[in-house]
Coordinates of N, CA, C and O in Angstrom, one line a residue:
M14 N -5.2 -11.2 -10.9 CA -4.6 -10.3 -9.9 C -5.7 -9.8 -9.0 O -6.8 -9.4 -9.4
P15 N -5.4 -9.9 -7.7 CA -6.4 -9.4 -6.7 C -6.5 -7.9 -6.8 O -5.5 -7.2 -7.1
P16 N -7.6 -7.3 -6.5 CA -7.8 -5.8 -6.6 C -6.9 -5.2 -5.5 O -6.6 -5.8 -4.5
D17 N -6.6 -3.9 -5.7 CA -5.8 -3.2 -4.7 C -6.4 -3.0 -3.4 O -5.8 -2.9 -2.4
N18 N -7.8 -3.0 -3.3 CA -8.4 -2.9 -2.0 C -9.0 -4.2 -1.5 O -9.9 -4.3 -0.8
D19 N -8.3 -5.3 -1.9 CA -8.7 -6.7 -1.5 C -8.7 -6.7 0.0 O -7.7 -6.4 0.7
G20 N -9.8 -7.1 0.6 CA -9.9 -7.2 2.1 C -10.5 -5.9 2.6 O -11.4 -5.9 3.5
V21 N -10.1 -4.7 2.2 CA -10.6 -3.5 2.7 C -12.0 -3.3 2.3 O -12.8 -2.8 3.1
A22 N -12.4 -3.6 1.1 CA -13.7 -3.5 0.6 C -14.7 -4.3 1.5 O -15.8 -3.9 1.8
G23 N -14.3 -5.5 1.8 CA -15.1 -6.4 2.7 C -15.2 -5.7 4.1 O -16.3 -5.8 4.7
A24 N -14.1 -5.2 4.6 CA -14.2 -4.5 5.9 C -15.1 -3.3 5.9 O -15.9 -3.1 6.9
Q25 N -15.1 -2.6 4.8 CA -16.0 -1.4 4.7 C -17.4 -1.8 4.7 O -18.3 -1.2 5.3
L26 N -17.7 -2.9 4.0 CA -19.1 -3.4 3.9 C -19.5 -3.9 5.3 O -20.7 -3.6 5.8
A27 N -18.7 -4.6 6.0 CA -19.0 -5.1 7.4 C -19.2 -3.9 8.3 O -20.1 -4.0 9.2
I28 N -18.4 -2.9 8.2 CA -18.5 -1.8 9.1 C -19.9 -1.0 8.9 O -20.6 -0.7 9.8
A29 N -20.2 -0.9 7.6 CA -21.5 -0.2 7.3 C -22.6 -1.0 7.9 O -23.6 -0.5 8.5
D30 N -22.6 -2.3 7.8 CA -23.6 -3.2 8.3 C -23.7 -3.1 9.9 O -24.7 -3.0 10.5
N31 N -22.5 -3.2 10.5 CA -22.4 -3.1 11.9 C -22.9 -1.8 12.5 O -23.5 -1.7 13.6
N32 N -22.6 -0.7 11.7 CA -23.1 0.6 12.2 C -24.6 0.7 12.1 O -25.2 1.5 12.9
T33 N -25.2 0.0 11.1 CA -26.7 0.0 11.1 C -27.3 -0.6 12.4 O -28.1 0.0 13.0
T34 N -26.8 -1.7 12.8 CA -27.2 -2.3 14.0 C -26.7 -1.5 15.2 O -27.5 -1.4 16.2
G35 N -25.5 -1.0 15.1 CA -25.0 -0.3 16.3 C -25.7 1.0 16.7 O -25.6 1.4 17.8
R36 N -26.5 1.5 15.7 CA -27.3 2.7 16.1 C -28.2 2.4 17.3 O -28.5 3.2 18.1
F37 N -28.8 1.2 17.3 CA -29.7 0.8 18.4 C -29.0 0.5 19.7 O -29.6 0.5 20.7
L38 N -27.7 0.2 19.6 CA -26.9 -0.1 20.8 C -25.9 1.0 21.2 O -25.1 0.8 22.1
N39 N -26.0 2.2 20.5 CA -25.1 3.3 20.8 C -23.7 2.9 20.5 O -22.8 3.3 21.3
Q40 N -23.4 2.2 19.5 CA -22.1 1.8 19.1 C -21.8 2.4 17.7 O -22.7 2.5 16.9
R41 N -20.5 2.7 17.4 CA -20.1 3.3 16.1 C -18.8 2.7 15.8 O -17.9 2.7 16.6
F42 N -18.6 2.3 14.6 CA -17.3 1.7 14.1 C -16.9 2.5 12.9 O -17.7 3.0 12.2
R43 N -15.5 2.6 12.7 CA -15.0 3.2 11.6 C -13.7 2.5 11.1 O -13.1 1.9 12.0
L44 N -13.4 2.7 9.9 CA -12.1 2.1 9.4 C -11.3 3.3 8.9 O -11.7 4.1 8.1
E45 N -10.0 3.3 9.3 CA -9.1 4.2 8.8 C -7.9 3.4 8.2 O -7.2 2.8 8.9
E46 N -7.8 3.5 6.9 CA -6.8 2.7 6.2 C -5.5 3.6 6.2 O -5.5 4.7 5.7
V47 N -4.4 3.0 6.6 CA -3.1 3.6 6.5 C -2.2 2.6 5.8 O -2.0 1.5 6.2
R48 N -1.6 3.1 4.8 CA -0.6 2.3 4.0 C 0.8 2.9 4.3 O 1.0 4.1 4.0
L49 N 1.7 2.1 4.8 CA 3.0 2.5 5.1 C 4.0 2.3 3.9 O 3.9 1.2 3.3
K50 N 4.9 3.2 3.7 CA 5.9 3.0 2.7 C 7.1 2.3 3.4 O 7.2 2.3 4.7
E51 N 8.1 1.9 2.7 CA 9.2 1.2 3.3 C 9.9 2.0 4.3 O 10.4 1.5 5.4
A52 N 10.0 3.3 4.1 CA 10.8 4.2 5.0 C 9.9 4.8 6.1 O 10.5 5.4 7.0
D53 N 8.6 4.5 6.1 CA 7.8 5.0 7.2 C 8.0 4.4 8.5 O 8.4 3.2 8.5
D54 N 7.8 5.1 9.6 CA 7.9 4.5 10.9 C 6.6 4.0 11.4 O 5.7 4.7 11.7
P55 N 6.5 2.6 11.6 CA 5.3 2.0 12.1 C 4.8 2.6 13.4 O 3.6 2.7 13.7
A56 N 5.8 2.8 14.3 CA 5.4 3.3 15.7 C 4.8 4.7 15.6 O 3.8 5.0 16.3
A57 N 5.3 5.5 14.7 CA 4.7 6.9 14.6 C 3.3 6.8 14.0 O 2.4 7.6 14.4
A58 N 3.1 5.9 13.0 CA 1.8 5.7 12.4 C 0.8 5.3 13.5 O -0.3 5.8 13.5
V59 N 1.2 4.4 14.3 CA 0.3 3.9 15.4 C 0.0 4.9 16.4 O -1.2 5.1 16.8
T60 N 1.0 5.7 16.7 CA 0.8 6.8 17.7 C -0.2 7.8 17.1 O -1.1 8.3 17.8
A61 N -0.1 8.1 15.8 CA -1.0 9.1 15.2 C -2.5 8.5 15.2 O -3.4 9.2 15.4
L62 N -2.6 7.2 15.0 CA -3.9 6.5 15.0 C -4.5 6.6 16.4 O -5.7 7.0 16.6
A63 N -3.7 6.4 17.4 CA -4.1 6.5 18.8 C -4.5 7.9 19.2 O -5.5 8.1 19.9
D64 N -3.8 8.9 18.7 CA -4.2 10.3 18.9 C -5.6 10.6 18.3 O -6.3 11.5 18.8
R65 N -6.0 9.8 17.3 CA -7.4 10.0 16.7 C -8.4 9.1 17.4 O -9.5 9.1 16.9
G66 N -8.1 8.4 18.4 CA -9.0 7.6 19.2 C -9.1 6.2 18.7 O -10.0 5.5 19.1
I67 N -8.3 5.7 17.8 CA -8.3 4.3 17.4 C -7.8 3.4 18.5 O -6.8 3.8 19.2
S68 N -8.4 2.3 18.8 CA -8.0 1.4 19.8 C -7.7 0.0 19.4 O -7.1 -0.7 20.1
T69 N -8.0 -0.3 18.1 CA -7.7 -1.6 17.6 C -7.0 -1.4 16.2 O -7.5 -0.7 15.4
V70 N -5.9 -2.2 16.0 CA -5.2 -2.1 14.8 C -5.2 -3.5 14.1 O -4.8 -4.5 14.8
I71 N -5.6 -3.5 12.9 CA -5.5 -4.8 12.1 C -4.4 -4.5 11.1 O -4.5 -3.7 10.2
A72 N -3.3 -5.3 11.2 CA -2.1 -5.0 10.5 C -1.7 -6.1 9.5 O -2.0 -7.3 9.8
D73 N -1.1 -5.8 8.4 CA -0.5 -6.7 7.5 C 0.9 -6.2 7.3 O 1.3 -5.6 6.3
L74 N 1.8 -6.5 8.3 CA 3.1 -6.0 8.3 C 4.1 -7.1 8.5 O 3.8 -8.2 9.0
S75 N 5.4 -6.9 8.1 CA 6.4 -7.8 8.4 C 6.6 -8.0 9.9 O 6.2 -7.1 10.7
A76 N 7.3 -9.0 10.3 CA 7.5 -9.2 11.8 C 8.2 -8.0 12.4 O 7.8 -7.6 13.5
D77 N 9.2 -7.5 11.8 CA 10.0 -6.4 12.4 C 9.1 -5.1 12.5 O 9.1 -4.4 13.5
A78 N 8.4 -4.8 11.4 CA 7.5 -3.6 11.4 C 6.3 -3.8 12.4 O 6.0 -2.9 13.1
L79 N 5.8 -5.0 12.5 CA 4.7 -5.3 13.5 C 5.2 -5.1 14.9 O 4.5 -4.5 15.7
L80 N 6.4 -5.5 15.2 CA 6.9 -5.3 16.6 C 7.1 -3.8 16.9 O 6.8 -3.4 18.0
K81 N 7.6 -3.1 15.9 CA 7.8 -1.6 16.1 C 6.4 -1.0 16.3 O 6.3 -0.1 17.1
A82 N 5.4 -1.4 15.5 CA 4.1 -0.8 15.6 C 3.5 -1.1 17.0 O 3.0 -0.2 17.7
A83 N 3.7 -2.4 17.4 CA 3.1 -2.8 18.7 C 3.8 -2.0 19.9 O 3.2 -1.6 20.8
D84 N 5.1 -1.8 19.7 CA 5.8 -1.0 20.7 C 5.3 0.4 20.8 O 5.2 1.0 21.9
G85 N 5.0 1.0 19.6 CA 4.4 2.3 19.6 C 3.0 2.4 20.2 O 2.6 3.5 20.7
G86 N 2.3 1.3 20.2 CA 0.9 1.3 20.8 C 0.8 0.8 22.2 O -0.3 0.8 22.8
R87 N 1.9 0.3 22.7 CA 1.9 -0.3 24.0 C 1.4 0.6 25.1 O 0.5 0.2 25.9
E88 N 1.9 1.8 25.2 CA 1.6 2.7 26.3 C 0.1 3.1 26.2 O -0.5 3.4 27.3
R89 N -0.5 3.0 25.0 CA -1.9 3.4 24.9 C -2.9 2.2 25.0 O -4.1 2.4 24.9
G90 N -2.3 1.0 25.1 CA -3.1 -0.2 25.3 C -3.8 -0.6 24.0 O -4.9 -1.2 24.1
L91 N -3.2 -0.3 22.8 CA -3.9 -0.7 21.6 C -3.9 -2.2 21.4 O -2.9 -2.9 21.8
L92 N -4.9 -2.7 20.8 CA -5.0 -4.1 20.5 C -4.7 -4.4 19.1 O -5.1 -3.7 18.2
F93 N -3.7 -5.3 18.8 CA -3.3 -5.6 17.5 C -3.7 -7.0 17.0 O -3.6 -7.9 17.7
F94 N -4.1 -7.0 15.7 CA -4.3 -8.3 15.0 C -3.4 -8.3 13.8 O -3.5 -7.3 13.0
N95 N -2.6 -9.3 13.7 CA -1.8 -9.4 12.5 C -2.5 -10.3 11.5 O -2.6 -11.5 11.8
V96 N -2.9 -9.8 10.4 CA -3.7 -10.6 9.4 C -2.8 -11.1 8.3 O -3.3 -11.7 7.4
G97 N -1.5 -10.7 8.3 CA -0.6 -11.1 7.2 C -0.1 -12.5 7.5 O 0.3 -13.3 6.8

C-alpha cells in the first residue's frame, strides 16, 4: 500500500531544496496541501488558495472537479497542472 502522503513528501523535499537555492535569487516556494471531500466545492477551494497568494495548482481531481476548480481560478489567472 502506498503511504498516505505519497507524492506530497517528495514535493516537500523538493521545495525545501529549492528554497535553499532560492535564498540567493530572492525566490521562495511553499506547498499548501488541500484535500477535498466529495461534497466540497473545488471552485471555492481554489478561490481560497488564490486569496492566500497561491498562483499554481497541482491537482489530482476527477475531470468534473478539475473543470470546476479551473473555472474558479480563471479570473485570477491561476495555472493548473493535473497530475491524476
